[in-house]
mmCIF file of C-alpha atoms in Angstrom:
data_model
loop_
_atom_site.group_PDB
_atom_site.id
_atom_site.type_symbol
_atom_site.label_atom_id
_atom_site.label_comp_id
_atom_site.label_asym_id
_atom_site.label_seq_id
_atom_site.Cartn_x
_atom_site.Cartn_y
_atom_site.Cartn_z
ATOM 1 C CA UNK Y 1 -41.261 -48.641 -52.121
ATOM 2 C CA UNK Y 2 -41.378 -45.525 -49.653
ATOM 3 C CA UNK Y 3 -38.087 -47.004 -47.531
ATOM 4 C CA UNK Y 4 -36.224 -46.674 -50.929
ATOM 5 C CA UNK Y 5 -38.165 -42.948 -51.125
ATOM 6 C CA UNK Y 6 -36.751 -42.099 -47.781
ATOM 7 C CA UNK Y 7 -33.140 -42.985 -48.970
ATOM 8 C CA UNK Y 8 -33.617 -40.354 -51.180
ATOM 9 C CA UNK Y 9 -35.104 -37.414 -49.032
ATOM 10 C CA UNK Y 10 -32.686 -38.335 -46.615
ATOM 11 C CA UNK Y 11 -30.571 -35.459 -48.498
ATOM 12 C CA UNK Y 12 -30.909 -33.365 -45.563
ATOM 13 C CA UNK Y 13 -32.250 -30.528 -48.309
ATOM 14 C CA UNK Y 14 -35.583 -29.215 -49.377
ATOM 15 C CA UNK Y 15 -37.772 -31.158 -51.315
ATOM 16 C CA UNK Y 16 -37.223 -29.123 -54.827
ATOM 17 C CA UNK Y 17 -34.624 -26.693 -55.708
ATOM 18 C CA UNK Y 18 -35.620 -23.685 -58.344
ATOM 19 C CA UNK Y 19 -39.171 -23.462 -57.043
ATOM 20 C CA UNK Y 20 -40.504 -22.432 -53.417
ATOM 21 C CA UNK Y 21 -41.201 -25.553 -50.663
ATOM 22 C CA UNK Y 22 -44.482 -24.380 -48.831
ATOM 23 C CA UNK Y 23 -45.029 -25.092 -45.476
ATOM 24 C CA UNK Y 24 -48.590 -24.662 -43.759
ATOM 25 C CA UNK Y 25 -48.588 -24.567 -40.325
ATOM 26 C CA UNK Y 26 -51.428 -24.640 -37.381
ATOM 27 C CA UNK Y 27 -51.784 -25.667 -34.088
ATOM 28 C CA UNK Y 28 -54.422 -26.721 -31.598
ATOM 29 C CA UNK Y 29 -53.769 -25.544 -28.318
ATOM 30 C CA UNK Y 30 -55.377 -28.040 -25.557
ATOM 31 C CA UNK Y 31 -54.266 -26.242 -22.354
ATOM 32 C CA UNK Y 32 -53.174 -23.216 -20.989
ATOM 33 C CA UNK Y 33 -52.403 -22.402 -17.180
ATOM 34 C CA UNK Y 34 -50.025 -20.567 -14.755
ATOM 35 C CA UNK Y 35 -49.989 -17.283 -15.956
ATOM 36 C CA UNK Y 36 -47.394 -15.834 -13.237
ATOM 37 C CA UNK Y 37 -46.941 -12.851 -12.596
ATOM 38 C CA UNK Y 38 -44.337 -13.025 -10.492
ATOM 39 C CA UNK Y 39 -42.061 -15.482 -13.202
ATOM 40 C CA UNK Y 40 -43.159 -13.708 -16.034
ATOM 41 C CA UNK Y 41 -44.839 -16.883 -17.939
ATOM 42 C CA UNK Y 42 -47.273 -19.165 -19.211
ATOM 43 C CA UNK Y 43 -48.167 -22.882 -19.545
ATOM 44 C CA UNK Y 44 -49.060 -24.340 -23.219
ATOM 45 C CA UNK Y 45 -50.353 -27.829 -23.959
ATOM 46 C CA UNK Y 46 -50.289 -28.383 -27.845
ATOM 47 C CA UNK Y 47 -50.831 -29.927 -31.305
ATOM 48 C CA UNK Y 48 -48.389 -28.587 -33.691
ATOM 49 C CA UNK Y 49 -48.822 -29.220 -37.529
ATOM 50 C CA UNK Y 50 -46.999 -28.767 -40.339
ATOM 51 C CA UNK Y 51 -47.348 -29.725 -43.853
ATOM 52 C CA UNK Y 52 -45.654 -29.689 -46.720
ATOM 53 C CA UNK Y 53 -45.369 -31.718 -50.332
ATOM 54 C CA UNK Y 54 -42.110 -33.761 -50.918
ATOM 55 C CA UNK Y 55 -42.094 -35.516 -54.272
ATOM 56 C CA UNK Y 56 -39.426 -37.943 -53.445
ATOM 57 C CA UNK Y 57 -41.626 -39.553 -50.949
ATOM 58 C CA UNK Y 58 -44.737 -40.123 -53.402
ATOM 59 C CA UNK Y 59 -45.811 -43.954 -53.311
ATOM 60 C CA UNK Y 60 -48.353 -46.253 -55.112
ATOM 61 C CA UNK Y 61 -50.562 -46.890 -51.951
ATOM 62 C CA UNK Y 62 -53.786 -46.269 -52.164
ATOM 63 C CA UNK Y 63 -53.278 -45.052 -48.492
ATOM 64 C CA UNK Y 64 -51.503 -42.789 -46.742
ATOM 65 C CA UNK Y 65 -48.763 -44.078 -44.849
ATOM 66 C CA UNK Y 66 -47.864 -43.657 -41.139
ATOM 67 C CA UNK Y 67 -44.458 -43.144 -39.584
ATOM 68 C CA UNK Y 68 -44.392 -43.398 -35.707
ATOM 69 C CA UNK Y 69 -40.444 -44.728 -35.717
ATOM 70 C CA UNK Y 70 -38.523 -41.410 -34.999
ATOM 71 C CA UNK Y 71 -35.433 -43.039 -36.773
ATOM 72 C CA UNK Y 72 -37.297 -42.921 -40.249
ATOM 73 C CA UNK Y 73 -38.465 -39.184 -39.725
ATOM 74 C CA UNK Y 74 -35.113 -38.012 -38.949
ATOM 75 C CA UNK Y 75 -34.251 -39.680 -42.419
ATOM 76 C CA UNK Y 76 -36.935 -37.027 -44.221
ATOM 77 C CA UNK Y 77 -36.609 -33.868 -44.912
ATOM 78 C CA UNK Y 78 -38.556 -31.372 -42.720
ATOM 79 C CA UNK Y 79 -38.404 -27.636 -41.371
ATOM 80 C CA UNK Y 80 -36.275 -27.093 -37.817
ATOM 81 C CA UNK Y 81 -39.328 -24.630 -36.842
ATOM 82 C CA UNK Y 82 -38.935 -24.381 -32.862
ATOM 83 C CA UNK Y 83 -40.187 -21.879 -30.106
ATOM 84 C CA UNK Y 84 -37.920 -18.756 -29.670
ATOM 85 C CA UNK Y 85 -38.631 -17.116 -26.234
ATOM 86 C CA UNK Y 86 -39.243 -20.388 -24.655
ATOM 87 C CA UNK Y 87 -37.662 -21.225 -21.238
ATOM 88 C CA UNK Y 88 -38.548 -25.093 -21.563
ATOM 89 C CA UNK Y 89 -39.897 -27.101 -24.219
ATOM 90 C CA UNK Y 90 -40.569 -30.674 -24.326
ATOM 91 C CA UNK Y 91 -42.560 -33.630 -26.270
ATOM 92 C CA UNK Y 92 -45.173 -35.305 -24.726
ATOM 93 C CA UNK Y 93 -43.970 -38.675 -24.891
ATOM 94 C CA UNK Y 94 -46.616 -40.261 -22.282
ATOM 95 C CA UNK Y 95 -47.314 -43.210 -22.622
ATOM 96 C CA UNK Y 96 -45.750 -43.203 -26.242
ATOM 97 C CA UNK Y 97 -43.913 -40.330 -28.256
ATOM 98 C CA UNK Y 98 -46.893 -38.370 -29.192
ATOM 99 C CA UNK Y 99 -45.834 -37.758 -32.632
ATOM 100 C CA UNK Y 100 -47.289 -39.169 -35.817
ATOM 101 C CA UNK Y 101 -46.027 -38.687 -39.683
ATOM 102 C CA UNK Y 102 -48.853 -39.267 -42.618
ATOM 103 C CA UNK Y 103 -46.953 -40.027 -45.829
ATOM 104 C CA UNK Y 104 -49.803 -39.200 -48.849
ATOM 105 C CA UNK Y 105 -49.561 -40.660 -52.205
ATOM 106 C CA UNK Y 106 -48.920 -37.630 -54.268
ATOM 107 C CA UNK Y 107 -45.800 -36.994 -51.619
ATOM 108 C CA UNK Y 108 -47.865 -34.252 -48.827
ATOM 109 C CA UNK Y 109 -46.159 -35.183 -45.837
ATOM 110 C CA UNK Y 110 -48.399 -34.337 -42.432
ATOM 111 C CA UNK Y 111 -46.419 -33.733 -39.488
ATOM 112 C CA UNK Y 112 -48.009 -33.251 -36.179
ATOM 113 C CA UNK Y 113 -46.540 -33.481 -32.484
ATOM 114 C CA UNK Y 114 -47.696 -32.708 -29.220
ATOM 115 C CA UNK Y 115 -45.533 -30.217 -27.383
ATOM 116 C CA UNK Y 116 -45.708 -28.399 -23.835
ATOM 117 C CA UNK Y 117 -43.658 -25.443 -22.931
ATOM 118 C CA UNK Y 118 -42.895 -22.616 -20.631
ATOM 119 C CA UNK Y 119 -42.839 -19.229 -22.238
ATOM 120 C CA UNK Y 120 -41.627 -15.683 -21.396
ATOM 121 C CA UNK Y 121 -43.647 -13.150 -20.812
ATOM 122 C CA UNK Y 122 -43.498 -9.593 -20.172
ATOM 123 C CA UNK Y 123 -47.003 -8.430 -18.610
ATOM 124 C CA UNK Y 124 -47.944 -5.098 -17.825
ATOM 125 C CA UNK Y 125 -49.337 -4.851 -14.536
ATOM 126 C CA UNK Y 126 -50.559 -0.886 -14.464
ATOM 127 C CA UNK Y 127 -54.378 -1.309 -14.686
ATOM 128 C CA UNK Y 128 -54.383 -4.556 -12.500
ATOM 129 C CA UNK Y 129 -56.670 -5.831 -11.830
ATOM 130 C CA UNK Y 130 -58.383 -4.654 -14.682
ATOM 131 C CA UNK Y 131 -55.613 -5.494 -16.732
ATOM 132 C CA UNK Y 132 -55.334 -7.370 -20.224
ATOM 133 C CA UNK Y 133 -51.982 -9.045 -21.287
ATOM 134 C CA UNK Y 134 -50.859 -9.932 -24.274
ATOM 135 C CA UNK Y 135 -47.880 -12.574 -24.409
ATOM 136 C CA UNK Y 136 -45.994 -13.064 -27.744
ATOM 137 C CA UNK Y 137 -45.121 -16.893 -28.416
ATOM 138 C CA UNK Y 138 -42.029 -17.084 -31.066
ATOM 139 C CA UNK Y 139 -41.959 -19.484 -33.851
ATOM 140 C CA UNK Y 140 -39.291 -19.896 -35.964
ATOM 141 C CA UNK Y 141 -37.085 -21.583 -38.112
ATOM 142 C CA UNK Y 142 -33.293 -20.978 -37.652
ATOM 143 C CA UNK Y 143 -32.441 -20.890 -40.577
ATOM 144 C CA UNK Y 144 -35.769 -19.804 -43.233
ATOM 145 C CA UNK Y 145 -38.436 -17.356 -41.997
ATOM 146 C CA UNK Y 146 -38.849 -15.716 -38.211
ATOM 147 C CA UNK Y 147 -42.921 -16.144 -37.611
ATOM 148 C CA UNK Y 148 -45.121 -15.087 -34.495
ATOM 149 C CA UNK Y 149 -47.270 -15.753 -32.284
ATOM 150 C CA UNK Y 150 -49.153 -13.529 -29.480
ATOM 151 C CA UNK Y 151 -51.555 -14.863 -27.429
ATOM 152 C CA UNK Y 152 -53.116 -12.295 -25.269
ATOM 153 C CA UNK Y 153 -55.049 -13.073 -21.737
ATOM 154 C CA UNK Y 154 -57.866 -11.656 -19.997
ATOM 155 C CA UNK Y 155 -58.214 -11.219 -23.620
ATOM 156 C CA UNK Y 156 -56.384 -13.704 -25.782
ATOM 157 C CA UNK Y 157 -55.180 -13.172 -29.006
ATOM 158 C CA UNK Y 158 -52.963 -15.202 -31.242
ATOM 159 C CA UNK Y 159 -51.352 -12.885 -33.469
ATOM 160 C CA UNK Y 160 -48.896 -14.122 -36.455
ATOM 161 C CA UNK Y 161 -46.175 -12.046 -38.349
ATOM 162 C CA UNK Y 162 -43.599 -13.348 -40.688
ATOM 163 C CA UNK Y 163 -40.459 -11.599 -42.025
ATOM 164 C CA UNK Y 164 -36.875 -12.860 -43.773
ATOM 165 C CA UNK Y 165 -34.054 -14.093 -41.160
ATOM 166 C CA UNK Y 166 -31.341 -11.604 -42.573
ATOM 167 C CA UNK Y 167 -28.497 -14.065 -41.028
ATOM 168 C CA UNK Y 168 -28.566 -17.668 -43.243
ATOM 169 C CA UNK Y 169 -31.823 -16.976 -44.556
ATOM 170 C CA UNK Y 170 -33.465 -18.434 -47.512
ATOM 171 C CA UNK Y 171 -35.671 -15.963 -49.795
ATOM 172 C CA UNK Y 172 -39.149 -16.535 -50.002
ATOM 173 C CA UNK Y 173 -38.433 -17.867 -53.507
ATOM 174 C CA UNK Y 174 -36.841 -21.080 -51.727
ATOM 175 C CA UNK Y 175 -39.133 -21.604 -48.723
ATOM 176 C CA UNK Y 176 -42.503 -20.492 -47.818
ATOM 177 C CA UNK Y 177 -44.110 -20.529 -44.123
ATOM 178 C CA UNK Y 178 -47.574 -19.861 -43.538
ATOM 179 C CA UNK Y 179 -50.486 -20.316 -41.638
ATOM 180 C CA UNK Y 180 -53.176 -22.945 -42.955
ATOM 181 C CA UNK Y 181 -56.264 -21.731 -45.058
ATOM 182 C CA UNK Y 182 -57.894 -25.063 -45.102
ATOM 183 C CA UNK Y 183 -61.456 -24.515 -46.148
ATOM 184 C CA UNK Y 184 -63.357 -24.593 -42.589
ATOM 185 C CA UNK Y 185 -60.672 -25.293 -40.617
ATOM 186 C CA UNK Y 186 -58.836 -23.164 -37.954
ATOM 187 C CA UNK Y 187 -54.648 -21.750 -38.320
ATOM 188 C CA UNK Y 188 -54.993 -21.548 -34.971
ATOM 189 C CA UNK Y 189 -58.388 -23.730 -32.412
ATOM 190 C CA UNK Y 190 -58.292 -24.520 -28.735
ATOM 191 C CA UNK Y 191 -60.056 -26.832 -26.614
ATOM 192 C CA UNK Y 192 -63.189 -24.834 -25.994
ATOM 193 C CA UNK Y 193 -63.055 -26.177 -22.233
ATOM 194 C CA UNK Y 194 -60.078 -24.084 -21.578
ATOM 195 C CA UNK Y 195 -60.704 -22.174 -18.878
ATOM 196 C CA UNK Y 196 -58.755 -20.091 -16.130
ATOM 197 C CA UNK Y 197 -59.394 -19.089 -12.100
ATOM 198 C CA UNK Y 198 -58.436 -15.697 -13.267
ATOM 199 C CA UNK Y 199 -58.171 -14.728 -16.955
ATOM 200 C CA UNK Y 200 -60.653 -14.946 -19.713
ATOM 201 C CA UNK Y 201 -59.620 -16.099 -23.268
ATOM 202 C CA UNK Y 202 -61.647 -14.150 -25.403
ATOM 203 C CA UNK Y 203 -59.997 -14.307 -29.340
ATOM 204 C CA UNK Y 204 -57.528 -16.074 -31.118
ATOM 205 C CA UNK Y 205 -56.410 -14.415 -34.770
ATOM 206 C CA UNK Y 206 -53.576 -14.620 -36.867
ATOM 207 C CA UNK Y 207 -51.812 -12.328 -39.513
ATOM 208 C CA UNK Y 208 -49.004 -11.642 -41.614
ATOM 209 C CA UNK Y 209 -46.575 -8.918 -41.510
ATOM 210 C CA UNK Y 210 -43.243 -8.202 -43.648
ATOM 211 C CA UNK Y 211 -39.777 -6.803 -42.541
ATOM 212 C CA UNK Y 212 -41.087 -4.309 -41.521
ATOM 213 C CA UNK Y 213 -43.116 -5.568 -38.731
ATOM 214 C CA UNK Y 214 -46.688 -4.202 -39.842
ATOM 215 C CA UNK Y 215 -48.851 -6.713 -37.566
ATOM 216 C CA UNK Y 216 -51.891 -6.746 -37.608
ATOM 217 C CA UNK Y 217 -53.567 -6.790 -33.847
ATOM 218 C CA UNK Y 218 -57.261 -6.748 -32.656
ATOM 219 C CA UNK Y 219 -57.498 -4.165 -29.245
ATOM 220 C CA UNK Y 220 -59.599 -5.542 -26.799
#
């Protein structure tokens, strides 16, 4: 039974010790707005997945199964990835917690949650109003891997690095972040209706960098 599964990942540890736990993350970004100038920051509407493979929650369904009750997640193991230079972050929980859990046979857990948030950033105003801004949206865990976003306006980019947390870290030999290479499908989509009074979203890419903060970034 998967209730006597969750007993069991309710270690509070990763799913397997001696071997990596990957984690593939993407998001879907639904709406952006209020680009201030004056605050110095941004308005995101999202869709944040993860994924990852815990054994101890495999099951003899034929189905996936799906955990809405928060209660049972918090019972699972699962990575404490949150938003670094955010000012305000919150759940969508309209009319329902917009949250879902798929629990797969084999033990890939699906996590995805709807999350909108306030974000710092720093804009350079010196060619305005010809001007093209790039804001960097943090993601990391606290205690595995530091990973990054930028999203730039007028021409957006979404730009991901990833490097070791030298305080409590894990090595990449314990716990793996990255972005999702599912065949045909986007790390990183948006609502194509997006659009803005004043800026143009024109990209969205991601990339990996090490500690020594080689990013890759397209110039626009």
């Amino acid at each position: 039974m998967l209730s006597d599964s969750f007993t069991d990942a309710s270690i509070g540890w990763k799913p397997v010790s001696g071997i990596p736990t990957n984690v593939s993350l993407s998001m879907f970004i639904e709406g952006m707005s209020s680009f201030s100038a004056q605050t110095m920051d941004y308005h995101l509407d999202m869709y944040f997945q993860q994924e990852w493979i815990d054994h101890r929650l495999a099951h003899n369904n034929t189905a996936p199964i799906l955990v809405k009750d928060k209660k049972v997640f918090k019972t699972m193991w699962h990575p404490d990835v949150y938003f670094a230079n955010a000012r305000s972050a919150a759940f969508q929980d309209i009319t329902d917690d917009n949250f879902l859990v798929w629990v797969y046979p084999d033990g890939r857990v699906w996590y995805d949650a709807r999350i909108a948030l306030v974000s710092s950033c720093n804009m350079d105003l010196w060619k305005y109003p010809l001007d093209s801004q790039e804001c960097a949206l943090r993601v990391l865990s606290c205690e595995f891997f530091f990973k990054y976003s930028s999203i730039c306006l007028s021409s957006l980019i979404i730009v991901a690095s990833v490097q070791n947390n030298l305080l409590d870290a894990y090595p990449e030999s314990v716990l793996r972040l990255f972005w999702s290479e599912k065949e045909g499908v986007l790390a990183i989509d948006r609502n194509p209706e997006i659009t803005m009074p004043d800026m143009q979203l024109k990209d969205i890419r991601t990339g990996y960098c090490n500690g020594t903060y080689a990013t890759e970034r397209t110039r626009t």
